[in-house]
PDB file of C-alpha atoms in Angstrom:
ATOM      1  CA  GLN A1497      24.221 -86.486  49.946  1.00  0.00           C
ATOM      2  CA  PHE A1498      22.596 -85.977  53.295  1.00  0.00           C
ATOM      3  CA  ARG A1499      24.891 -88.582  54.839  1.00  0.00           C
ATOM      4  CA  PHE A1500      27.742 -86.975  53.201  1.00  0.00           C
ATOM      5  CA  LEU A1501      27.342 -83.441  54.414  1.00  0.00           C
ATOM      6  CA  TRP A1502      26.692 -85.393  57.728  1.00  0.00           C
ATOM      7  CA  GLN A1503      29.727 -86.807  57.885  1.00  0.00           C
ATOM      8  CA  VAL A1504      31.943 -84.209  56.324  1.00  0.00           C
ATOM      9  CA  CYS A1505      30.564 -81.664  59.208  1.00  0.00           C
ATOM     10  CA  LYS A1506      31.222 -83.869  61.687  1.00  0.00           C
ATOM     11  CA  LEU A1507      27.379 -83.703  62.873  1.00  0.00           C
ATOM     12  CA  SER A1508      26.596 -85.157  65.990  1.00  0.00           C
ATOM     13  CA  PRO A1509      23.331 -84.843  68.678  1.00  0.00           C
ATOM     14  CA  GLU A1510      26.067 -85.550  71.171  1.00  0.00           C
ATOM     15  CA  ASN A1511      28.323 -82.323  70.165  1.00  0.00           C
ATOM     16  CA  GLY A1512      25.161 -80.080  70.055  1.00  0.00           C
ATOM     17  CA  MET A1513      24.694 -80.377  66.174  1.00  0.00           C
ATOM     18  CA  LYS A1514      27.979 -78.030  65.633  1.00  0.00           C
ATOM     19  CA  ILE A1515      29.690 -78.402  62.409  1.00  0.00           C
ATOM     20  CA  GLU A1516      33.332 -79.346  63.142  1.00  0.00           C
ATOM     21  CA  ALA A1517      36.012 -76.051  62.868  1.00  0.00           C
ATOM     22  CA  ARG A1518      37.779 -77.450  59.972  1.00  0.00           C
ATOM     23  CA  ALA A1519      34.841 -78.379  57.723  1.00  0.00           C
ATOM     24  CA  ARG A1520      33.378 -74.737  58.668  1.00  0.00           C
ATOM     25  CA  ARG A1521      36.132 -73.107  57.241  1.00  0.00           C
ATOM     26  CA  ARG A1522      35.776 -75.123  54.139  1.00  0.00           C
ATOM     27  CA  LEU A1523      31.822 -74.772  53.834  1.00  0.00           C
ATOM     28  CA  GLN A1524      30.167 -72.265  51.714  1.00  0.00           C
ATOM     29  CA  PRO A1525      27.217 -70.448  53.559  1.00  0.00           C
ATOM     30  CA  LYS A1526      24.799 -71.900  50.838  1.00  0.00           C
ATOM     31  CA  THR A1527      26.204 -75.156  51.553  1.00  0.00           C
ATOM     32  CA  VAL A1528      24.874 -74.683  55.229  1.00  0.00           C
ATOM     33  CA  VAL A1529      21.603 -73.639  54.032  1.00  0.00           C
ATOM     34  CA  GLN A1530      21.413 -77.021  51.979  1.00  0.00           C
ATOM     35  CA  LEU A1531      22.605 -78.530  55.353  1.00  0.00           C
ATOM     36  CA  LEU A1532      19.716 -77.113  56.801  1.00  0.00           C
ATOM     37  CA  GLU A1533      17.269 -77.978  54.319  1.00  0.00           C
ATOM     38  CA  LEU A1534      18.361 -81.890  54.187  1.00  0.00           C
ATOM     39  CA  LEU A1535      17.704 -81.878  58.095  1.00  0.00           C
ATOM     40  CA  CYS A1536      14.304 -80.643  57.749  1.00  0.00           C
ATOM     41  CA  ARG A1537      13.457 -83.489  55.533  1.00  0.00           C
ATOM     42  CA  PHE A1538      15.193 -86.026  57.109  1.00  0.00           C
ATOM     43  CA  GLU A1539      16.218 -85.165  60.614  1.00  0.00           C
ATOM     44  CA  PRO A1540      13.231 -82.719  61.674  1.00  0.00           C
ATOM     45  CA  MET A1541      13.894 -83.181  65.572  1.00  0.00           C
ATOM     46  CA  LEU A1542      17.457 -81.505  65.552  1.00  0.00           C
ATOM     47  CA  VAL A1543      16.704 -78.762  63.550  1.00  0.00           C
ATOM     48  CA  HIS A1544      16.605 -76.061  66.443  1.00  0.00           C
ATOM     49  CA  VAL A1545      19.689 -77.927  67.802  1.00  0.00           C
ATOM     50  CA  PHE A1546      21.501 -77.139  64.445  1.00  0.00           C
ATOM     51  CA  LEU A1547      20.730 -73.998  64.342  1.00  0.00           C
ATOM     52  CA  GLN A1548      21.714 -73.554  67.792  1.00  0.00           C
ATOM     53  CA  GLY A1549      24.815 -74.514  67.347  1.00  0.00           C
ATOM     54  CA  LEU A1550      25.930 -72.173  64.606  1.00  0.00           C
ATOM     55  CA  ASP A1551      28.640 -69.839  65.036  1.00  0.00           C
ATOM     56  CA  GLU A1552      28.628 -68.064  61.702  1.00  0.00           C
ATOM     57  CA  ASP A1553      26.059 -66.238  60.180  1.00  0.00           C
ATOM     58  CA  ILE A1554      23.337 -68.292  57.981  1.00  0.00           C
ATOM     59  CA  GLN A1555      21.035 -66.423  55.590  1.00  0.00           C
ATOM     60  CA  LEU A1556      17.996 -66.147  58.035  1.00  0.00           C
ATOM     61  CA  ASP A1557      15.801 -65.573  55.362  1.00  0.00           C
ATOM     62  CA  ASP A1558      16.667 -68.087  53.288  1.00  0.00           C
ATOM     63  CA  ALA A1559      17.163 -70.655  56.372  1.00  0.00           C
ATOM     64  CA  SER A1560      13.417 -69.556  57.631  1.00  0.00           C
ATOM     65  CA  LYS A1561      12.083 -69.772  54.435  1.00  0.00           C
ATOM     66  CA  ILE A1562      13.064 -73.399  54.140  1.00  0.00           C
ATOM     67  CA  CYS A1563      11.628 -74.390  57.752  1.00  0.00           C
ATOM     68  CA  LYS A1564       8.279 -73.211  56.884  1.00  0.00           C
ATOM     69  CA  LYS A1565       8.311 -75.274  53.816  1.00  0.00           C
ATOM     70  CA  TYR A1566       9.171 -78.236  55.304  1.00  0.00           C
ATOM     71  CA  ASN A1567       6.620 -76.556  58.515  1.00  0.00           C
ATOM     72  CA  ASN A1568       9.527 -77.029  61.190  1.00  0.00           C
ATOM     73  CA  GLU A1569       8.124 -74.265  63.245  1.00  0.00           C
ATOM     74  CA  GLU A1570      11.032 -74.627  66.002  1.00  0.00           C
ATOM     75  CA  GLY A1571      13.169 -73.878  63.165  1.00  0.00           C
ATOM     76  CA  GLU A1572      11.402 -71.427  62.469  1.00  0.00           C
ATOM     77  CA  ALA A1573      10.608 -69.678  65.264  1.00  0.00           C
ATOM     78  CA  PHE A1574      14.349 -69.540  66.330  1.00  0.00           C
ATOM     79  CA  LEU A1575      15.696 -67.367  63.086  1.00  0.00           C
ATOM     80  CA  ILE A1576      12.201 -65.307  63.520  1.00  0.00           C
ATOM     81  CA  GLU A1577      13.716 -64.630  66.904  1.00  0.00           C
ATOM     82  CA  ARG A1578      17.047 -63.895  65.592  1.00  0.00           C
ATOM     83  CA  MET A1579      16.084 -62.210  63.010  1.00  0.00           C
ATOM     84  CA  GLY A1580      14.692 -59.768  66.085  1.00  0.00           C
ATOM     85  CA  ASP A1581      10.952 -60.329  65.637  1.00  0.00           C
ATOM     86  CA  SER A1582      10.788 -61.951  69.051  1.00  0.00           C
ATOM     87  CA  GLU A1583       6.080 -61.533  69.290  1.00  0.00           C
ATOM     88  CA  ARG A1584       6.065 -63.095  66.272  1.00  0.00           C
ATOM     89  CA  ALA A1585       8.412 -66.544  67.138  1.00  0.00           C
ATOM     90  CA  LEU A1586       6.128 -66.604  70.141  1.00  0.00           C
ATOM     91  CA  HIS A1587       3.213 -66.549  68.305  1.00  0.00           C
ATOM     92  CA  LEU A1588       4.433 -69.105  65.410  1.00  0.00           C
ATOM     93  CA  LEU A1589       4.651 -71.333  68.063  1.00  0.00           C
ATOM     94  CA  ALA A1590       2.319 -71.056  70.138  1.00  0.00           C
ATOM     95  CA  SER A1591      -0.119 -71.691  67.136  1.00  0.00           C
ATOM     96  CA  ALA A1592       1.615 -74.382  66.605  1.00  0.00           C
ATOM     97  CA  ALA A1593       1.095 -75.977  69.890  1.00  0.00           C
ATOM     98  CA  HIS A1594      -2.355 -74.815  69.670  1.00  0.00           C
ATOM     99  CA  VAL A1595      -3.181 -76.981  66.362  1.00  0.00           C
ATOM    100  CA  ARG A1596      -0.942 -79.917  67.876  1.00  0.00           C
ATOM    101  CA  LEU A1597      -3.349 -79.669  71.039  1.00  0.00           C
ATOM    102  CA  ARG A1598      -6.669 -79.341  68.942  1.00  0.00           C
ATOM    103  CA  LYS A1599      -5.290 -82.642  66.994  1.00  0.00           C
ATOM    104  CA  TYR A1600      -4.456 -84.552  70.078  1.00  0.00           C
ATOM    105  CA  VAL A1601      -7.417 -83.315  72.265  1.00  0.00           C
ATOM    106  CA  LEU A1602     -10.047 -84.120  68.647  1.00  0.00           C
ATOM    107  CA  ARG A1603      -8.697 -87.575  68.359  1.00  0.00           C
ATOM    108  CA  PRO A1604     -11.503 -90.059  67.255  1.00  0.00           C
ATOM    109  CA  GLN A1605      -9.825 -93.011  69.359  1.00  0.00           C
ATOM    110  CA  ARG A1606      -6.550 -93.406  71.858  1.00  0.00           C
ATOM    111  CA  VAL A1607      -4.903 -95.974  72.011  1.00  0.00           C
ATOM    112  CA  GLU A1608      -2.475 -96.946  75.492  1.00  0.00           C
ATOM    113  CA  GLY A1609       0.732 -95.890  74.221  1.00  0.00           C
ATOM    114  CA  ASP A1610      -0.238 -93.293  71.595  1.00  0.00           C
ATOM    115  CA  ASP A1611       0.362 -90.005  73.428  1.00  0.00           C
ATOM    116  CA  SER A1612       4.817 -90.401  73.178  1.00  0.00           C
ATOM    117  CA  ASP A1613       4.863 -88.106  69.946  1.00  0.00           C
ATOM    118  CA  PHE A1614       2.825 -85.400  71.698  1.00  0.00           C
ATOM    119  CA  GLN A1615       4.261 -85.581  74.670  1.00  0.00           C
ATOM    120  CA  ARG A1616       7.708 -85.142  73.442  1.00  0.00           C
ATOM    121  CA  TYR A1617       6.496 -82.425  71.336  1.00  0.00           C
ATOM    122  CA  LEU A1618       5.105 -81.089  74.771  1.00  0.00           C
ATOM    123  CA  ASP A1619       8.460 -81.405  76.585  1.00  0.00           C
ATOM    124  CA  ARG A1620      10.252 -79.952  73.448  1.00  0.00           C
ATOM    125  CA  LEU A1621       8.012 -76.938  73.230  1.00  0.00           C
ATOM    126  CA  LEU A1622       8.128 -75.865  77.190  1.00  0.00           C
ATOM    127  CA  GLY A1623      11.817 -76.485  77.174  1.00  0.00           C
ATOM    128  CA  TYR A1624      12.347 -74.409  73.975  1.00  0.00           C
ATOM    129  CA  GLN A1625      14.718 -71.646  74.411  1.00  0.00           C
ATOM    130  CA  LEU A1626      14.686 -68.352  71.838  1.00  0.00           C
ATOM    131  CA  CYS A1627      18.153 -67.041  71.053  1.00  0.00           C
TER     132      CYS A1627
END
């Protein structure tokens, strides 16, 4: 189902995860929400880029709940900010960063090169753009 929707929408990180115009005309809003859920499950790093590329309105509340369900703080914060609550969105990102930082600092042992996931997260967070 995920690969099918991916191909139908002609999604690609190179094009900013934007749904191809012809496919967008055929998709119902609930299908876009379903695609978001599949992205949260299988490609969580692409969720924020996908949300930024949506031209049409997505059901913000439903989409935010999906991001929350899959602990995708970046996507959830983007949607919360789009709903008009910038302060709550920034608080969510700061809380998520705090939790990850505590996990990183309190790890019992560190392995050389084991910091890459944390470093990628920090790079994304520092480069994060709200709406």
